[in-house]
Amino acid sequence: MTQSKEIWRKASILAIAGGLAFCAATFAISLTPIAAEYRDALSISYLPMIVASLIGGLIIGFFVSYFLLRFFDKIPTKNPILKSGILSFIVLIIVAILLEGPSYFLTPTSDTLRYFLISTLFNVLRFLALGIVIGYLHKRLYKGFNPSVIASKSPQVE
C-alpha cells in the first residue's frame, strides 16, 4: 500500500512541475503577436486562458507523470526526458484528434484551417515544455527509483 502511495506522490510532484511548465509556455506564447491575433479571432479572454492552461497542464502533467512512472521500462528509450516527450506527444495527438479538431471545424471563422494549425503549433510547444520538465525532474529526483519494482508487486504480497 505504501508503494502505491509513493508512486502517486511522485506523480503529483512531477505533474505540478509539468503543469507549471505548460502554463509558463502558454504565457510566453501569449506574448507573441500571432497569439494576440489568434485570441482576437477566436474571442479568447487572456486571464481565463492562463488559468485554463494551468488547470489543463496539471491534468495533462499528471497523466504523463503517472504513465511515465508506471510504465517506465516499457517505453522504448533509456532517457527519461525522451520517455516523457514520447508520452506528451501521444497525449498531444489524442487532444488534437478528440478535442481540437472538432472544435475548430465547428468554429465560425473564415480561416479555420489556419487557426487550427496555429493552435497545433502552440500545443506542440506547450506539450514539449511539459515533457521536457517532467523528464528532467524525473532524471534529477529519482535516479535510483525503479518503478517496475513497484508496478510488479501484487497487493497480496504486502
PDB file of C-alpha atoms in Angstrom:
ATOM      1  CA  MET A   1       0.000   0.000   0.000  1.00  0.00           C
ATOM      2  CA  THR A   2       2.798   2.440   0.818  1.00  0.00           C
ATOM      3  CA  GLN A   3       4.476   1.726  -2.511  1.00  0.00           C
ATOM      4  CA  SER A   4       1.370   2.691  -4.454  1.00  0.00           C
ATOM      5  CA  LYS A   5       1.109   5.859  -2.344  1.00  0.00           C
ATOM      6  CA  GLU A   6       4.716   6.600  -3.220  1.00  0.00           C
ATOM      7  CA  ILE A   7       4.072   6.368  -6.952  1.00  0.00           C
ATOM      8  CA  TRP A   8       1.083   8.735  -6.566  1.00  0.00           C
ATOM      9  CA  ARG A   9       3.207  11.169  -4.548  1.00  0.00           C
ATOM     10  CA  LYS A  10       5.979  11.127  -7.124  1.00  0.00           C
ATOM     11  CA  ALA A  11       3.498  11.505  -9.971  1.00  0.00           C
ATOM     12  CA  SER A  12       1.978  14.503  -8.199  1.00  0.00           C
ATOM     13  CA  ILE A  13       5.360  16.203  -7.812  1.00  0.00           C
ATOM     14  CA  LEU A  14       6.174  15.661 -11.479  1.00  0.00           C
ATOM     15  CA  ALA A  15       2.668  16.766 -12.513  1.00  0.00           C
ATOM     16  CA  ILE A  16       2.937  20.062 -10.640  1.00  0.00           C
ATOM     17  CA  ALA A  17       6.264  20.836 -12.309  1.00  0.00           C
ATOM     18  CA  GLY A  18       4.906  19.821 -15.714  1.00  0.00           C
ATOM     19  CA  GLY A  19       1.739  21.858 -15.230  1.00  0.00           C
ATOM     20  CA  LEU A  20       3.762  24.927 -14.304  1.00  0.00           C
ATOM     21  CA  ALA A  21       5.941  24.445 -17.390  1.00  0.00           C
ATOM     22  CA  PHE A  22       2.815  24.113 -19.537  1.00  0.00           C
ATOM     23  CA  CYS A  23       1.415  27.345 -18.069  1.00  0.00           C
ATOM     24  CA  ALA A  24       4.760  29.159 -18.427  1.00  0.00           C
ATOM     25  CA  ALA A  25       4.947  28.112 -22.078  1.00  0.00           C
ATOM     26  CA  THR A  26       1.396  29.374 -22.584  1.00  0.00           C
ATOM     27  CA  PHE A  27       2.338  32.692 -21.004  1.00  0.00           C
ATOM     28  CA  ALA A  28       5.452  33.007 -23.190  1.00  0.00           C
ATOM     29  CA  ILE A  29       3.488  32.140 -26.325  1.00  0.00           C
ATOM     30  CA  SER A  30       0.732  34.587 -25.388  1.00  0.00           C
ATOM     31  CA  LEU A  31       3.186  37.489 -25.604  1.00  0.00           C
ATOM     32  CA  THR A  32       3.705  36.984 -29.340  1.00  0.00           C
ATOM     33  CA  PRO A  33       1.750  38.974 -31.950  1.00  0.00           C
ATOM     34  CA  ILE A  34       0.409  35.849 -33.625  1.00  0.00           C
ATOM     35  CA  ALA A  35      -1.045  34.685 -30.305  1.00  0.00           C
ATOM     36  CA  ALA A  36      -2.764  38.049 -29.887  1.00  0.00           C
ATOM     37  CA  GLU A  37      -4.264  37.707 -33.362  1.00  0.00           C
ATOM     38  CA  TYR A  38      -5.317  34.128 -32.571  1.00  0.00           C
ATOM     39  CA  ARG A  39      -7.011  35.157 -29.300  1.00  0.00           C
ATOM     40  CA  ASP A  40      -8.729  38.057 -31.053  1.00  0.00           C
ATOM     41  CA  ALA A  41     -10.025  35.897 -33.912  1.00  0.00           C
ATOM     42  CA  LEU A  42     -11.463  33.288 -31.551  1.00  0.00           C
ATOM     43  CA  SER A  43     -12.567  35.784 -28.846  1.00  0.00           C
ATOM     44  CA  ILE A  44     -10.448  34.194 -26.124  1.00  0.00           C
ATOM     45  CA  SER A  45     -10.001  36.219 -22.932  1.00  0.00           C
ATOM     46  CA  TYR A  46      -6.455  36.456 -21.597  1.00  0.00           C
ATOM     47  CA  LEU A  47      -6.821  35.647 -17.879  1.00  0.00           C
ATOM     48  CA  PRO A  48      -9.201  32.684 -18.301  1.00  0.00           C
ATOM     49  CA  MET A  49      -6.813  31.321 -20.939  1.00  0.00           C
ATOM     50  CA  ILE A  50      -3.891  31.405 -18.477  1.00  0.00           C
ATOM     51  CA  VAL A  51      -5.953  29.810 -15.682  1.00  0.00           C
ATOM     52  CA  ALA A  52      -7.268  27.135 -18.043  1.00  0.00           C
ATOM     53  CA  SER A  53      -3.736  26.371 -19.210  1.00  0.00           C
ATOM     54  CA  LEU A  54      -2.628  25.885 -15.599  1.00  0.00           C
ATOM     55  CA  ILE A  55      -5.502  23.519 -14.860  1.00  0.00           C
ATOM     56  CA  GLY A  56      -5.099  21.693 -18.170  1.00  0.00           C
ATOM     57  CA  GLY A  57      -1.341  21.498 -17.704  1.00  0.00           C
ATOM     58  CA  LEU A  58      -1.768  19.942 -14.262  1.00  0.00           C
ATOM     59  CA  ILE A  59      -4.186  17.346 -15.614  1.00  0.00           C
ATOM     60  CA  ILE A  60      -2.017  16.502 -18.613  1.00  0.00           C
ATOM     61  CA  GLY A  61       1.101  16.559 -16.433  1.00  0.00           C
ATOM     62  CA  PHE A  62      -0.479  14.114 -14.026  1.00  0.00           C
ATOM     63  CA  PHE A  63      -1.311  11.643 -16.790  1.00  0.00           C
ATOM     64  CA  VAL A  64       2.145  11.921 -18.347  1.00  0.00           C
ATOM     65  CA  SER A  65       3.829  11.587 -14.934  1.00  0.00           C
ATOM     66  CA  TYR A  66       1.762   8.622 -13.831  1.00  0.00           C
ATOM     67  CA  PHE A  67       2.293   6.703 -17.058  1.00  0.00           C
ATOM     68  CA  LEU A  68       5.993   7.594 -17.029  1.00  0.00           C
ATOM     69  CA  LEU A  69       6.371   6.123 -13.548  1.00  0.00           C
ATOM     70  CA  ARG A  70       4.043   3.180 -14.101  1.00  0.00           C
ATOM     71  CA  PHE A  71       5.390   2.027 -17.470  1.00  0.00           C
ATOM     72  CA  PHE A  72       8.937   3.358 -17.245  1.00  0.00           C
ATOM     73  CA  ASP A  73      10.619   0.169 -18.510  1.00  0.00           C
ATOM     74  CA  LYS A  74       8.105  -0.398 -21.306  1.00  0.00           C
ATOM     75  CA  ILE A  75       8.727   2.934 -23.061  1.00  0.00           C
ATOM     76  CA  PRO A  76      11.394   2.361 -25.742  1.00  0.00           C
ATOM     77  CA  THR A  77      14.338   4.541 -24.711  1.00  0.00           C
ATOM     78  CA  LYS A  78      16.619   4.908 -21.720  1.00  0.00           C
ATOM     79  CA  ASN A  79      16.437   8.675 -21.267  1.00  0.00           C
ATOM     80  CA  PRO A  80      13.542   9.860 -19.030  1.00  0.00           C
ATOM     81  CA  ILE A  81      13.318  13.138 -20.969  1.00  0.00           C
ATOM     82  CA  LEU A  82      12.702  11.248 -24.212  1.00  0.00           C
ATOM     83  CA  LYS A  83      10.262   8.913 -22.465  1.00  0.00           C
ATOM     84  CA  SER A  84       8.179  11.782 -21.138  1.00  0.00           C
ATOM     85  CA  GLY A  85       8.457  13.501 -24.515  1.00  0.00           C
ATOM     86  CA  ILE A  86       7.008  10.417 -26.194  1.00  0.00           C
ATOM     87  CA  LEU A  87       4.157  10.303 -23.682  1.00  0.00           C
ATOM     88  CA  SER A  88       3.499  14.029 -24.138  1.00  0.00           C
ATOM     89  CA  PHE A  89       3.408  13.569 -27.905  1.00  0.00           C
ATOM     90  CA  ILE A  90       0.867  10.745 -27.535  1.00  0.00           C
ATOM     91  CA  VAL A  91      -1.332  12.959 -25.352  1.00  0.00           C
ATOM     92  CA  LEU A  92      -0.950  15.795 -27.884  1.00  0.00           C
ATOM     93  CA  ILE A  93      -2.225  13.555 -30.674  1.00  0.00           C
ATOM     94  CA  ILE A  94      -5.183  12.439 -28.555  1.00  0.00           C
ATOM     95  CA  VAL A  95      -6.048  16.033 -27.629  1.00  0.00           C
ATOM     96  CA  ALA A  96      -5.717  17.210 -31.233  1.00  0.00           C
ATOM     97  CA  ILE A  97      -7.959  14.459 -32.589  1.00  0.00           C
ATOM     98  CA  LEU A  98     -10.613  14.360 -29.882  1.00  0.00           C
ATOM     99  CA  LEU A  99     -10.845  17.985 -28.752  1.00  0.00           C
ATOM    100  CA  GLU A 100      -9.126  20.421 -31.052  1.00  0.00           C
ATOM    101  CA  GLY A 101     -10.091  19.118 -34.460  1.00  0.00           C
ATOM    102  CA  PRO A 102     -13.856  19.015 -33.999  1.00  0.00           C
ATOM    103  CA  SER A 103     -13.975  22.316 -32.122  1.00  0.00           C
ATOM    104  CA  TYR A 104     -12.087  24.237 -34.812  1.00  0.00           C
ATOM    105  CA  PHE A 105     -14.112  22.908 -37.657  1.00  0.00           C
ATOM    106  CA  LEU A 106     -17.288  23.983 -35.858  1.00  0.00           C
ATOM    107  CA  THR A 107     -15.932  27.477 -35.103  1.00  0.00           C
ATOM    108  CA  PRO A 108     -17.450  30.220 -37.259  1.00  0.00           C
ATOM    109  CA  THR A 109     -14.237  31.771 -38.600  1.00  0.00           C
ATOM    110  CA  SER A 110     -13.218  32.275 -42.186  1.00  0.00           C
ATOM    111  CA  ASP A 111      -9.726  30.818 -41.741  1.00  0.00           C
ATOM    112  CA  THR A 112     -10.433  27.643 -39.785  1.00  0.00           C
ATOM    113  CA  LEU A 113      -7.503  25.609 -41.067  1.00  0.00           C
ATOM    114  CA  ARG A 114      -5.044  28.435 -40.384  1.00  0.00           C
ATOM    115  CA  TYR A 115      -6.162  28.797 -36.763  1.00  0.00           C
ATOM    116  CA  PHE A 116      -6.159  25.035 -36.293  1.00  0.00           C
ATOM    117  CA  LEU A 117      -2.533  24.893 -37.469  1.00  0.00           C
ATOM    118  CA  ILE A 118      -1.556  27.844 -35.258  1.00  0.00           C
ATOM    119  CA  SER A 119      -3.180  26.165 -32.269  1.00  0.00           C
ATOM    120  CA  THR A 120      -1.441  22.893 -33.060  1.00  0.00           C
ATOM    121  CA  LEU A 121       1.912  24.667 -33.206  1.00  0.00           C
ATOM    122  CA  PHE A 122       1.227  26.339 -29.850  1.00  0.00           C
ATOM    123  CA  ASN A 123       0.270  22.988 -28.356  1.00  0.00           C
ATOM    124  CA  VAL A 124       3.403  21.302 -29.690  1.00  0.00           C
ATOM    125  CA  LEU A 125       5.478  23.907 -27.863  1.00  0.00           C
ATOM    126  CA  ARG A 126       3.453  23.619 -24.647  1.00  0.00           C
ATOM    127  CA  PHE A 127       3.440  19.819 -24.607  1.00  0.00           C
ATOM    128  CA  LEU A 128       7.148  19.773 -25.415  1.00  0.00           C
ATOM    129  CA  ALA A 129       7.850  22.040 -22.428  1.00  0.00           C
ATOM    130  CA  LEU A 130       5.731  19.794 -20.210  1.00  0.00           C
ATOM    131  CA  GLY A 131       7.508  16.636 -21.366  1.00  0.00           C
ATOM    132  CA  ILE A 132      10.990  18.089 -21.007  1.00  0.00           C
ATOM    133  CA  VAL A 133      10.353  19.376 -17.482  1.00  0.00           C
ATOM    134  CA  ILE A 134       8.763  16.133 -16.289  1.00  0.00           C
ATOM    135  CA  GLY A 135      11.572  14.045 -17.787  1.00  0.00           C
ATOM    136  CA  TYR A 136      14.302  16.319 -16.454  1.00  0.00           C
ATOM    137  CA  LEU A 137      12.798  16.389 -12.967  1.00  0.00           C
ATOM    138  CA  HIS A 138      12.393  12.607 -13.011  1.00  0.00           C
ATOM    139  CA  LYS A 139      16.029  12.260 -14.005  1.00  0.00           C
ATOM    140  CA  ARG A 140      17.157  14.599 -11.205  1.00  0.00           C
ATOM    141  CA  LEU A 141      14.929  13.350  -8.393  1.00  0.00           C
ATOM    142  CA  TYR A 142      14.535   9.637  -8.983  1.00  0.00           C
ATOM    143  CA  LYS A 143      17.873   8.336 -10.203  1.00  0.00           C
ATOM    144  CA  GLY A 144      17.669   5.168  -8.098  1.00  0.00           C
ATOM    145  CA  PHE A 145      13.895   4.805  -8.368  1.00  0.00           C
ATOM    146  CA  ASN A 146      12.807   1.719 -10.280  1.00  0.00           C
ATOM    147  CA  PRO A 147       9.069   1.976 -10.976  1.00  0.00           C
ATOM    148  CA  SER A 148       8.891  -1.539 -12.424  1.00  0.00           C
ATOM    149  CA  VAL A 149       9.534  -2.960  -8.957  1.00  0.00           C
ATOM    150  CA  ILE A 150       6.558  -1.053  -7.571  1.00  0.00           C
ATOM    151  CA  ALA A 151       4.370  -1.886 -10.562  1.00  0.00           C
ATOM    152  CA  SER A 152       5.122  -5.612 -10.372  1.00  0.00           C
ATOM    153  CA  LYS A 153       4.302  -6.003  -6.671  1.00  0.00           C
ATOM    154  CA  SER A 154       0.973  -7.637  -6.086  1.00  0.00           C
ATOM    155  CA  PRO A 155      -1.322  -6.487  -3.254  1.00  0.00           C
ATOM    156  CA  GLN A 156      -1.304  -9.987  -1.729  1.00  0.00           C
ATOM    157  CA  VAL A 157       2.439  -9.793  -1.001  1.00  0.00           C
ATOM    158  CA  GLU A 158       2.118  -6.813   1.333  1.00  0.00           C
TER     159      GLU A 158
END
